[in-house]
Every structure is written in structure tokens, then in C-alpha cells.
PDB file of C-alpha atoms in Angstrom:
ATOM      1  CA  ASP L  22     -13.986   5.894  -4.230  1.00 57.00           C
ATOM      2  CA  THR L  23     -12.499   8.848  -2.384  1.00 65.00           C
ATOM      3  CA  GLU L  24     -15.215   9.310   0.193  1.00 91.00           C
ATOM      4  CA  VAL L  25     -14.728  10.353   3.767  1.00 96.00           C
ATOM      5  CA  THR L  26     -17.926  10.514   5.811  1.00 96.00           C
ATOM      6  CA  GLN L  27     -18.536  12.549   8.945  1.00 97.00           C
ATOM      7  CA  THR L  28     -21.344  12.532  11.479  1.00 97.00           C
ATOM      8  CA  PRO L  29     -23.188  14.487  12.614  1.00 97.00           C
ATOM      9  CA  LYS L  30     -23.476  17.216   9.993  1.00 96.00           C
ATOM     10  CA  HIS L  31     -24.463  19.772  12.606  1.00 96.00           C
ATOM     11  CA  LEU L  32     -23.986  19.795  16.361  1.00 97.00           C
ATOM     12  CA  VAL L  33     -25.088  22.316  18.958  1.00 96.00           C
ATOM     13  CA  MET L  34     -23.775  21.836  22.471  1.00 93.00           C
ATOM     14  CA  GLY L  35     -23.528  23.669  25.729  1.00 90.00           C
ATOM     15  CA  MET L  36     -20.257  24.362  27.448  1.00 89.00           C
ATOM     16  CA  THR L  37     -20.836  21.576  29.979  1.00 89.00           C
ATOM     17  CA  ASN L  38     -21.805  18.914  27.458  1.00 90.00           C
ATOM     18  CA  LYS L  39     -19.772  15.955  26.262  1.00 95.00           C
ATOM     19  CA  LYS L  40     -20.167  15.015  22.625  1.00 96.00           C
ATOM     20  CA  SER L  41     -18.234  13.172  19.923  1.00 97.00           C
ATOM     21  CA  LEU L  42     -17.595  13.708  16.245  1.00 98.00           C
ATOM     22  CA  LYS L  43     -17.129  10.680  14.023  1.00 98.00           C
ATOM     23  CA  CYS L  44     -15.221  10.168  10.806  1.00 98.00           C
ATOM     24  CA  GLU L  45     -15.019   7.085   8.617  1.00 98.00           C
ATOM     25  CA  GLN L  46     -13.179   6.099   5.457  1.00 97.00           C
ATOM     26  CA  HIS L  47     -13.059   2.826   3.557  1.00 92.00           C
ATOM     27  CA  MET L  48     -10.242   3.622   1.157  1.00 94.00           C
ATOM     28  CA  GLY L  49      -7.640   1.644   3.080  1.00 94.00           C
ATOM     29  CA  HIS L  50      -5.914   4.854   4.093  1.00 95.00           C
ATOM     30  CA  ARG L  51      -3.579   4.620   7.082  1.00 94.00           C
ATOM     31  CA  ALA L  52      -3.391   8.314   7.947  1.00 94.00           C
ATOM     32  CA  MET L  53      -6.297  10.353   9.268  1.00 96.00           C
ATOM     33  CA  TYR L  54      -6.517  13.995  10.250  1.00 96.00           C
ATOM     34  CA  TRP L  55      -8.664  16.433  12.181  1.00 98.00           C
ATOM     35  CA  TYR L  56      -8.839  20.050  11.091  1.00 98.00           C
ATOM     36  CA  LYS L  57     -10.673  23.064  12.485  1.00 98.00           C
ATOM     37  CA  GLN L  58     -11.897  25.690  10.066  1.00 97.00           C
ATOM     38  CA  LYS L  59     -13.299  29.100  10.882  1.00 96.00           C
ATOM     39  CA  ALA L  60     -15.413  30.968   8.355  1.00 91.00           C
ATOM     40  CA  LYS L  61     -13.492  32.356   5.376  1.00 88.00           C
ATOM     41  CA  LYS L  62     -10.213  30.880   6.677  1.00 94.00           C
ATOM     42  CA  PRO L  63      -8.119  27.912   5.614  1.00 96.00           C
ATOM     43  CA  PRO L  64      -8.262  24.732   7.690  1.00 97.00           C
ATOM     44  CA  GLU L  65      -5.994  24.476  10.734  1.00 97.00           C
ATOM     45  CA  LEU L  66      -4.469  21.110  11.460  1.00 95.00           C
ATOM     46  CA  MET L  67      -5.296  19.707  14.892  1.00 97.00           C
ATOM     47  CA  PHE L  68      -4.234  16.044  14.933  1.00 96.00           C
ATOM     48  CA  VAL L  69      -2.655  13.440  12.670  1.00 94.00           C
ATOM     49  CA  TYR L  70      -2.990   9.713  13.183  1.00 95.00           C
ATOM     50  CA  SER L  71      -0.711   7.340  11.347  1.00 93.00           C
ATOM     51  CA  TYR L  72      -1.367   3.606  11.591  1.00 94.00           C
ATOM     52  CA  GLU L  73      -3.787   4.317  14.437  1.00 95.00           C
ATOM     53  CA  LYS L  74      -1.160   6.100  16.504  1.00 95.00           C
ATOM     54  CA  LEU L  75      -1.170   9.798  17.248  1.00 95.00           C
ATOM     55  CA  SER L  76       1.676  11.362  15.262  1.00 92.00           C
ATOM     56  CA  ILE L  77       0.914  15.060  15.486  1.00 91.00           C
ATOM     57  CA  ASN L  78      -0.895  17.126  18.111  1.00 93.00           C
ATOM     58  CA  GLU L  79      -0.754  20.789  17.170  1.00 93.00           C
ATOM     59  CA  SER L  80      -0.907  21.955  20.789  1.00 93.00           C
ATOM     60  CA  VAL L  81      -4.649  21.475  20.849  1.00 96.00           C
ATOM     61  CA  PRO L  82      -6.387  22.128  24.205  1.00 96.00           C
ATOM     62  CA  SER L  83      -7.194  18.991  26.171  1.00 96.00           C
ATOM     63  CA  ARG L  84     -10.920  19.642  25.874  1.00 96.00           C
ATOM     64  CA  PHE L  85     -10.467  18.065  22.426  1.00 97.00           C
ATOM     65  CA  SER L  86      -9.570  14.392  22.687  1.00 97.00           C
ATOM     66  CA  PRO L  87      -8.960  12.355  19.530  1.00 98.00           C
ATOM     67  CA  GLU L  88      -9.314   8.621  19.268  1.00 97.00           C
ATOM     68  CA  CYS L  89      -8.574   6.186  16.450  1.00 97.00           C
ATOM     69  CA  PRO L  90     -10.287   2.870  17.304  1.00 95.00           C
ATOM     70  CA  ASN L  91      -9.233   1.260  14.027  1.00 93.00           C
ATOM     71  CA  SER L  92      -7.790   2.160  10.668  1.00 91.00           C
ATOM     72  CA  SER L  93     -11.162   3.224   9.252  1.00 96.00           C
ATOM     73  CA  LEU L  94     -12.513   5.287  12.130  1.00 97.00           C
ATOM     74  CA  LEU L  95     -11.515   8.513  13.774  1.00 98.00           C
ATOM     75  CA  ASN L  96     -13.343  10.183  16.627  1.00 98.00           C
ATOM     76  CA  LEU L  97     -13.022  13.572  18.238  1.00 98.00           C
ATOM     77  CA  HIS L  98     -14.353  13.727  21.795  1.00 98.00           C
ATOM     78  CA  LEU L  99     -15.451  17.138  22.992  1.00 97.00           C
ATOM     79  CA  HIS L 100     -15.814  18.247  26.601  1.00 95.00           C
ATOM     80  CA  ALA L 101     -16.203  21.630  28.263  1.00 93.00           C
ATOM     81  CA  LEU L 102     -15.856  23.534  25.033  1.00 94.00           C
ATOM     82  CA  GLN L 103     -15.889  27.306  24.745  1.00 95.00           C
ATOM     83  CA  PRO L 104     -17.971  29.424  22.357  1.00 95.00           C
ATOM     84  CA  GLU L 105     -14.802  30.241  20.408  1.00 96.00           C
ATOM     85  CA  ASP L 106     -14.534  26.548  19.552  1.00 97.00           C
ATOM     86  CA  SER L 107     -17.532  26.938  17.248  1.00 97.00           C
ATOM     87  CA  ALA L 108     -16.286  26.068  13.769  1.00 97.00           C
ATOM     88  CA  LEU L 109     -16.424  23.540  10.951  1.00 96.00           C
ATOM     89  CA  TYR L 110     -14.496  20.421  11.942  1.00 97.00           C
ATOM     90  CA  LEU L 111     -13.091  18.554   8.993  1.00 97.00           C
ATOM     91  CA  CYS L 112     -11.752  15.050   8.853  1.00 98.00           C
ATOM     92  CA  ALA L 113      -9.348  13.959   6.137  1.00 96.00           C
ATOM     93  CA  SER L 114      -7.476  10.822   5.208  1.00 96.00           C
ATOM     94  CA  SER L 115      -4.518   9.909   3.045  1.00 94.00           C
ATOM     95  CA  GLN L 116      -2.795   6.679   2.071  1.00 92.00           C
ATOM     96  CA  ALA L 117      -0.031   7.347   4.558  1.00 87.00           C
ATOM     97  CA  TRP L 118       1.833  10.044   6.488  1.00 85.00           C
ATOM     98  CA  THR L 119       5.260   9.972   4.930  1.00 79.00           C
ATOM     99  CA  ASN L 120       8.260  12.113   4.182  1.00 70.00           C
ATOM    100  CA  SER L 121       7.459  12.186   0.489  1.00 72.00           C
ATOM    101  CA  GLY L 122       5.091  15.133   0.503  1.00 72.00           C
ATOM    102  CA  THR L 123       2.854  13.320  -1.961  1.00 80.00           C
ATOM    103  CA  ASP L 124       0.246  12.062   0.510  1.00 86.00           C
ATOM    104  CA  THR L 125      -2.912  13.462  -0.999  1.00 91.00           C
ATOM    105  CA  GLN L 126      -5.500  14.290   1.618  1.00 94.00           C
ATOM    106  CA  TYR L 127      -9.182  13.666   0.943  1.00 94.00           C
ATOM    107  CA  PHE L 128     -11.647  15.572   3.063  1.00 96.00           C
ATOM    108  CA  GLY L 129     -15.035  14.811   4.489  1.00 96.00           C
ATOM    109  CA  PRO L 130     -17.943  17.267   4.406  1.00 95.00           C
ATOM    110  CA  GLY L 131     -17.330  18.410   7.951  1.00 96.00           C
ATOM    111  CA  THR L 132     -19.331  18.831  11.138  1.00 97.00           C
ATOM    112  CA  ARG L 133     -20.624  22.328  11.831  1.00 96.00           C
ATOM    113  CA  LEU L 134     -20.212  22.769  15.596  1.00 97.00           C
ATOM    114  CA  THR L 135     -21.890  25.512  17.587  1.00 97.00           C
ATOM    115  CA  VAL L 136     -21.024  25.937  21.269  1.00 96.00           C
ATOM    116  CA  LEU L 137     -23.527  27.950  23.277  1.00 93.00           C
TER     117      LEU L 137
ATOM    118  CA  ALA U  97       9.078  30.427   7.155  1.00 74.00           C
ATOM    119  CA  GLN U  98       7.560  28.643   4.204  1.00 82.00           C
ATOM    120  CA  SER U  99       4.354  30.238   3.030  1.00 90.00           C
ATOM    121  CA  VAL U 100       1.672  30.232   0.367  1.00 95.00           C
ATOM    122  CA  THR U 101       0.114  33.401  -0.981  1.00 97.00           C
ATOM    123  CA  GLN U 102      -3.128  33.796  -2.827  1.00 98.00           C
ATOM    124  CA  PRO U 103      -3.017  37.471  -3.784  1.00 97.00           C
ATOM    125  CA  ASP U 104      -6.693  37.796  -4.661  1.00 96.00           C
ATOM    126  CA  ILE U 105      -9.062  37.588  -1.706  1.00 96.00           C
ATOM    127  CA  HIS U 106     -12.156  37.927  -3.845  1.00 97.00           C
ATOM    128  CA  ILE U 107     -12.774  37.663  -7.597  1.00 97.00           C
ATOM    129  CA  THR U 108     -15.973  38.174  -9.559  1.00 97.00           C
ATOM    130  CA  VAL U 109     -16.337  36.919 -13.100  1.00 97.00           C
ATOM    131  CA  SER U 110     -19.219  36.610 -15.528  1.00 97.00           C
ATOM    132  CA  GLU U 111     -20.520  33.204 -16.449  1.00 97.00           C
ATOM    133  CA  GLY U 112     -18.727  31.966 -19.545  1.00 97.00           C
ATOM    134  CA  ALA U 113     -15.682  34.129 -18.933  1.00 98.00           C
ATOM    135  CA  SER U 114     -12.236  32.691 -18.378  1.00 97.00           C
ATOM    136  CA  LEU U 115     -10.737  32.448 -14.907  1.00 97.00           C
ATOM    137  CA  GLU U 116      -7.274  32.502 -13.423  1.00 98.00           C
ATOM    138  CA  LEU U 117      -6.637  32.214  -9.689  1.00 98.00           C
ATOM    139  CA  ARG U 118      -3.133  32.950  -8.541  1.00 98.00           C
ATOM    140  CA  CYS U 119      -1.018  31.025  -6.079  1.00 97.00           C
ATOM    141  CA  ASN U 120       2.578  31.771  -5.133  1.00 96.00           C
ATOM    142  CA  TYR U 121       4.750  29.909  -2.659  1.00 94.00           C
ATOM    143  CA  SER U 122       7.912  30.853  -0.876  1.00 88.00           C
ATOM    144  CA  TYR U 123      11.082  29.558  -2.448  1.00 68.00           C
ATOM    145  CA  GLY U 124      12.537  26.539  -0.787  1.00 71.00           C
ATOM    146  CA  ALA U 125      12.512  22.795  -1.059  1.00 68.00           C
ATOM    147  CA  THR U 126      10.664  21.041  -3.856  1.00 75.00           C
ATOM    148  CA  PRO U 127       6.985  21.842  -3.498  1.00 87.00           C
ATOM    149  CA  TYR U 128       4.081  19.489  -3.912  1.00 91.00           C
ATOM    150  CA  LEU U 129       1.118  21.566  -4.941  1.00 94.00           C
ATOM    151  CA  PHE U 130      -2.620  21.189  -4.535  1.00 96.00           C
ATOM    152  CA  TRP U 131      -5.771  23.124  -5.343  1.00 98.00           C
ATOM    153  CA  TYR U 132      -8.908  22.461  -3.313  1.00 97.00           C
ATOM    154  CA  VAL U 133     -12.388  23.920  -3.740  1.00 97.00           C
ATOM    155  CA  GLN U 134     -14.941  24.445  -0.996  1.00 96.00           C
ATOM    156  CA  SER U 135     -18.562  25.205  -1.762  1.00 93.00           C
ATOM    157  CA  PRO U 136     -20.511  27.078   0.913  1.00 86.00           C
ATOM    158  CA  GLY U 137     -20.986  24.928   4.006  1.00 79.00           C
ATOM    159  CA  GLN U 138     -19.184  21.996   2.425  1.00 84.00           C
ATOM    160  CA  GLY U 139     -15.933  20.146   2.866  1.00 88.00           C
ATOM    161  CA  LEU U 140     -12.872  20.518   0.670  1.00 94.00           C
ATOM    162  CA  GLN U 141     -12.715  18.795  -2.693  1.00 95.00           C
ATOM    163  CA  LEU U 142      -9.406  18.151  -4.429  1.00 95.00           C
ATOM    164  CA  LEU U 143      -9.353  19.787  -7.865  1.00 97.00           C
ATOM    165  CA  LEU U 144      -5.855  18.810  -8.936  1.00 97.00           C
ATOM    166  CA  LYS U 145      -2.311  18.290  -7.745  1.00 95.00           C
ATOM    167  CA  TYR U 146       1.226  18.533  -9.057  1.00 94.00           C
ATOM    168  CA  PHE U 147       4.128  16.396  -7.899  1.00 90.00           C
ATOM    169  CA  SER U 148       6.410  16.142 -10.922  1.00 87.00           C
ATOM    170  CA  GLY U 149       6.490  15.767 -14.694  1.00 89.00           C
ATOM    171  CA  ASP U 150       4.373  17.797 -17.100  1.00 91.00           C
ATOM    172  CA  THR U 151       3.965  21.225 -15.550  1.00 92.00           C
ATOM    173  CA  LEU U 152       0.442  21.647 -16.949  1.00 96.00           C
ATOM    174  CA  VAL U 153      -1.936  19.593 -14.842  1.00 97.00           C
ATOM    175  CA  GLN U 154      -5.519  18.746 -15.684  1.00 97.00           C
ATOM    176  CA  GLY U 155      -8.063  18.412 -12.915  1.00 97.00           C
ATOM    177  CA  ILE U 156     -11.729  17.812 -12.378  1.00 96.00           C
ATOM    178  CA  LYS U 157     -14.566  20.131 -13.429  1.00 95.00           C
ATOM    179  CA  GLY U 158     -12.562  21.485 -16.382  1.00 97.00           C
ATOM    180  CA  PHE U 159      -9.838  23.101 -14.270  1.00 98.00           C
ATOM    181  CA  GLU U 160      -6.141  23.090 -15.051  1.00 98.00           C
ATOM    182  CA  ALA U 161      -3.090  24.540 -13.349  1.00 98.00           C
ATOM    183  CA  GLU U 162       0.421  25.317 -14.470  1.00 97.00           C
ATOM    184  CA  PHE U 163       3.503  24.983 -12.295  1.00 95.00           C
ATOM    185  CA  LYS U 164       6.134  27.617 -13.018  1.00 94.00           C
ATOM    186  CA  ARG U 165       9.208  27.014 -10.905  1.00 91.00           C
ATOM    187  CA  SER U 166      10.904  30.237 -12.030  1.00 91.00           C
ATOM    188  CA  GLN U 167       7.958  32.250 -10.731  1.00 93.00           C
ATOM    189  CA  SER U 168       7.189  30.026  -7.715  1.00 93.00           C
ATOM    190  CA  SER U 169       3.622  29.897  -8.943  1.00 95.00           C
ATOM    191  CA  PHE U 170       0.856  27.365  -9.444  1.00 97.00           C
ATOM    192  CA  ASN U 171      -2.050  29.265 -10.983  1.00 98.00           C
ATOM    193  CA  LEU U 172      -5.433  27.684 -11.508  1.00 98.00           C
ATOM    194  CA  ARG U 173      -7.317  28.286 -14.744  1.00 98.00           C
ATOM    195  CA  LYS U 174     -10.627  27.502 -16.358  1.00 98.00           C
ATOM    196  CA  PRO U 175     -11.542  28.617 -19.892  1.00 97.00           C
ATOM    197  CA  SER U 176     -15.261  29.108 -19.259  1.00 98.00           C
ATOM    198  CA  VAL U 177     -16.720  29.543 -15.789  1.00 98.00           C
ATOM    199  CA  HIS U 178     -20.099  28.109 -14.793  1.00 97.00           C
ATOM    200  CA  TRP U 179     -22.335  29.536 -12.068  1.00 96.00           C
ATOM    201  CA  SER U 180     -21.735  26.373 -10.047  1.00 95.00           C
ATOM    202  CA  ASP U 181     -18.025  27.251  -9.810  1.00 97.00           C
ATOM    203  CA  ALA U 182     -18.818  29.960  -7.249  1.00 96.00           C
ATOM    204  CA  ALA U 183     -16.905  28.786  -4.177  1.00 97.00           C
ATOM    205  CA  GLU U 184     -13.793  29.288  -2.074  1.00 97.00           C
ATOM    206  CA  TYR U 185     -10.572  28.084  -3.670  1.00 98.00           C
ATOM    207  CA  PHE U 186      -7.543  27.119  -1.606  1.00 98.00           C
ATOM    208  CA  CYS U 187      -4.016  26.521  -2.809  1.00 98.00           C
ATOM    209  CA  ALA U 188      -1.951  24.279  -0.546  1.00 96.00           C
ATOM    210  CA  VAL U 189       1.671  23.174  -0.611  1.00 92.00           C
ATOM    211  CA  VAL U 190       3.820  20.548   1.037  1.00 88.00           C
ATOM    212  CA  PHE U 191       7.507  21.363   1.005  1.00 79.00           C
ATOM    213  CA  SER U 192       9.547  18.192   0.736  1.00 67.00           C
ATOM    214  CA  SER U 193      11.995  19.124   3.435  1.00 58.00           C
ATOM    215  CA  GLY U 194      11.452  15.885   5.250  1.00 51.00           C
ATOM    216  CA  ALA U 195      10.175  14.709   8.563  1.00 53.00           C
ATOM    217  CA  GLY U 196       7.654  15.766  11.109  1.00 53.00           C
ATOM    218  CA  ASN U 197       5.711  18.951  10.812  1.00 53.00           C
ATOM    219  CA  ASN U 198       7.363  19.799   7.514  1.00 58.00           C
ATOM    220  CA  ARG U 199       5.041  17.314   5.886  1.00 78.00           C
ATOM    221  CA  LYS U 200       2.012  19.390   6.735  1.00 84.00           C
ATOM    222  CA  LEU U 201      -0.097  21.109   4.126  1.00 90.00           C
ATOM    223  CA  ILE U 202       0.580  24.835   4.159  1.00 91.00           C
ATOM    224  CA  TRP U 203      -2.498  26.694   3.027  1.00 96.00           C
ATOM    225  CA  GLY U 204      -3.110  29.953   1.265  1.00 97.00           C
ATOM    226  CA  LEU U 205      -5.825  32.151   2.722  1.00 97.00           C
ATOM    227  CA  GLY U 206      -8.168  31.330  -0.129  1.00 97.00           C
ATOM    228  CA  THR U 207      -9.817  33.165  -2.987  1.00 98.00           C
ATOM    229  CA  SER U 208     -13.561  33.610  -2.945  1.00 97.00           C
ATOM    230  CA  LEU U 209     -15.036  33.338  -6.444  1.00 97.00           C
ATOM    231  CA  ALA U 210     -18.376  34.899  -7.327  1.00 97.00           C
ATOM    232  CA  VAL U 211     -19.970  34.275 -10.719  1.00 97.00           C
ATOM    233  CA  ASN U 212     -22.362  36.775 -12.276  1.00 95.00           C
ATOM    234  CA  PRO U 213     -25.108  35.388 -14.516  1.00 90.00           C
TER     235      PRO U 213
END
């Protein structure tokens, strides 16, 4: 089973709202990722968690706040977003985050976020 | 800087025709190579990957890819395309140069495949 689930599928929020995106995997993976993807573009890495600790933050604005409550769950808390933050937000997981280069990432279906 | 190039932004083929999508990467450390497919409004699905060994790799949905080190290429092929193959295809590479951000997936810009009935 290589399934990563994400909720909600769609989210519309105003610029003053606070919302959260959720991601879950039950593959025993110890690395989890958040990506942002604009239409017709490749995904852009935002955050990497390894063993529930933040390993990579790609200079993401503080209005995006990740959280990894346990090894199966990854959240992305959203606050005071801008219209340009509208995008598909993808979660991924891999067995680990190592130097080997062979950590295959498995992606969820994404959350389509629209900021009004 | 290390990079991945997908020279074809958009390709249209007829159903039943053969397909080849090109992917080239910048020369450097040993690459680990991936092809992902994304149907409209969907997440990314791994088609296949190459780490080492046999340079012809079989994937899901009847796809295969061949790693050619001399040409820095990892082209994706399918002998007979189905209408359901219409999607965006991304080539991605990890260059095994070690720690930190060098372990990130580096993505091509994608090739959009349309299939004519």
C-alpha cells in the first residue's frame, strides 16, 4: 500500500481565515513533505520532516506553519494567506530522508486551495 | 547548478501510437531518476524509477524508461498509448552529492500529453 491521504480535497478561505491541511500515511514512512504546485508547473518543495523533526524549510513565509504530531500525520496550518498562495498543496512521504538519493517519494492527491 | 530538462512542453499523439517523452539532466554526480504522472486535478503518481543495474526499467501502466549515461538521458516510452494516458508527465532527479538540500528532487518542467482518438 503506497497511499497518502489528504484532507480536505478543496478549500476556499479568506485572507483573514485560519485553516489547516491534513496529510496521513500508514506506510511506516519516517519522512514527510509539503509541496506547493501552481498550474502547469512542477511541485515546489516547502518543508521536509524527518523522524517528526523539521529538517528543511525552503524559506517559506511564516503564514505557513507545518506540524508533525506523529510519524503518520503532517499538518499545514494556514493564516493570513494571500491570493497568490492559491495552489495545489501536495503531501508526500518516503521511508526516510537520507543521503542515498534513493528515498522514493509517494504523493497524496493534494488539496486545491483558493484564497479570496 | 544541477538541472533537469524536458525539451517537449506539449506532445499530441494518436491513440495506439507509440510514445517517447524526453528527459535530460545536467552532468554531475550519480543521478537517481524518476518519472511521475499527474492526471488533471490529481496528485503525482510514480511511474518508475532508476537507481542502478539494468538501464531499461519497467514501470506501471505499460511504461518503460531507458537510462543512457553517455547522453545524460532518461526517456520514457510506451509502445501503444491509450486515451487515459493523457496527463502531465514529470521527470525528476536526485543527484547523489550528499547531504542537505542536495537530496531534494529536482524537477523538469513537465510534458503535457494529449491523446487523439
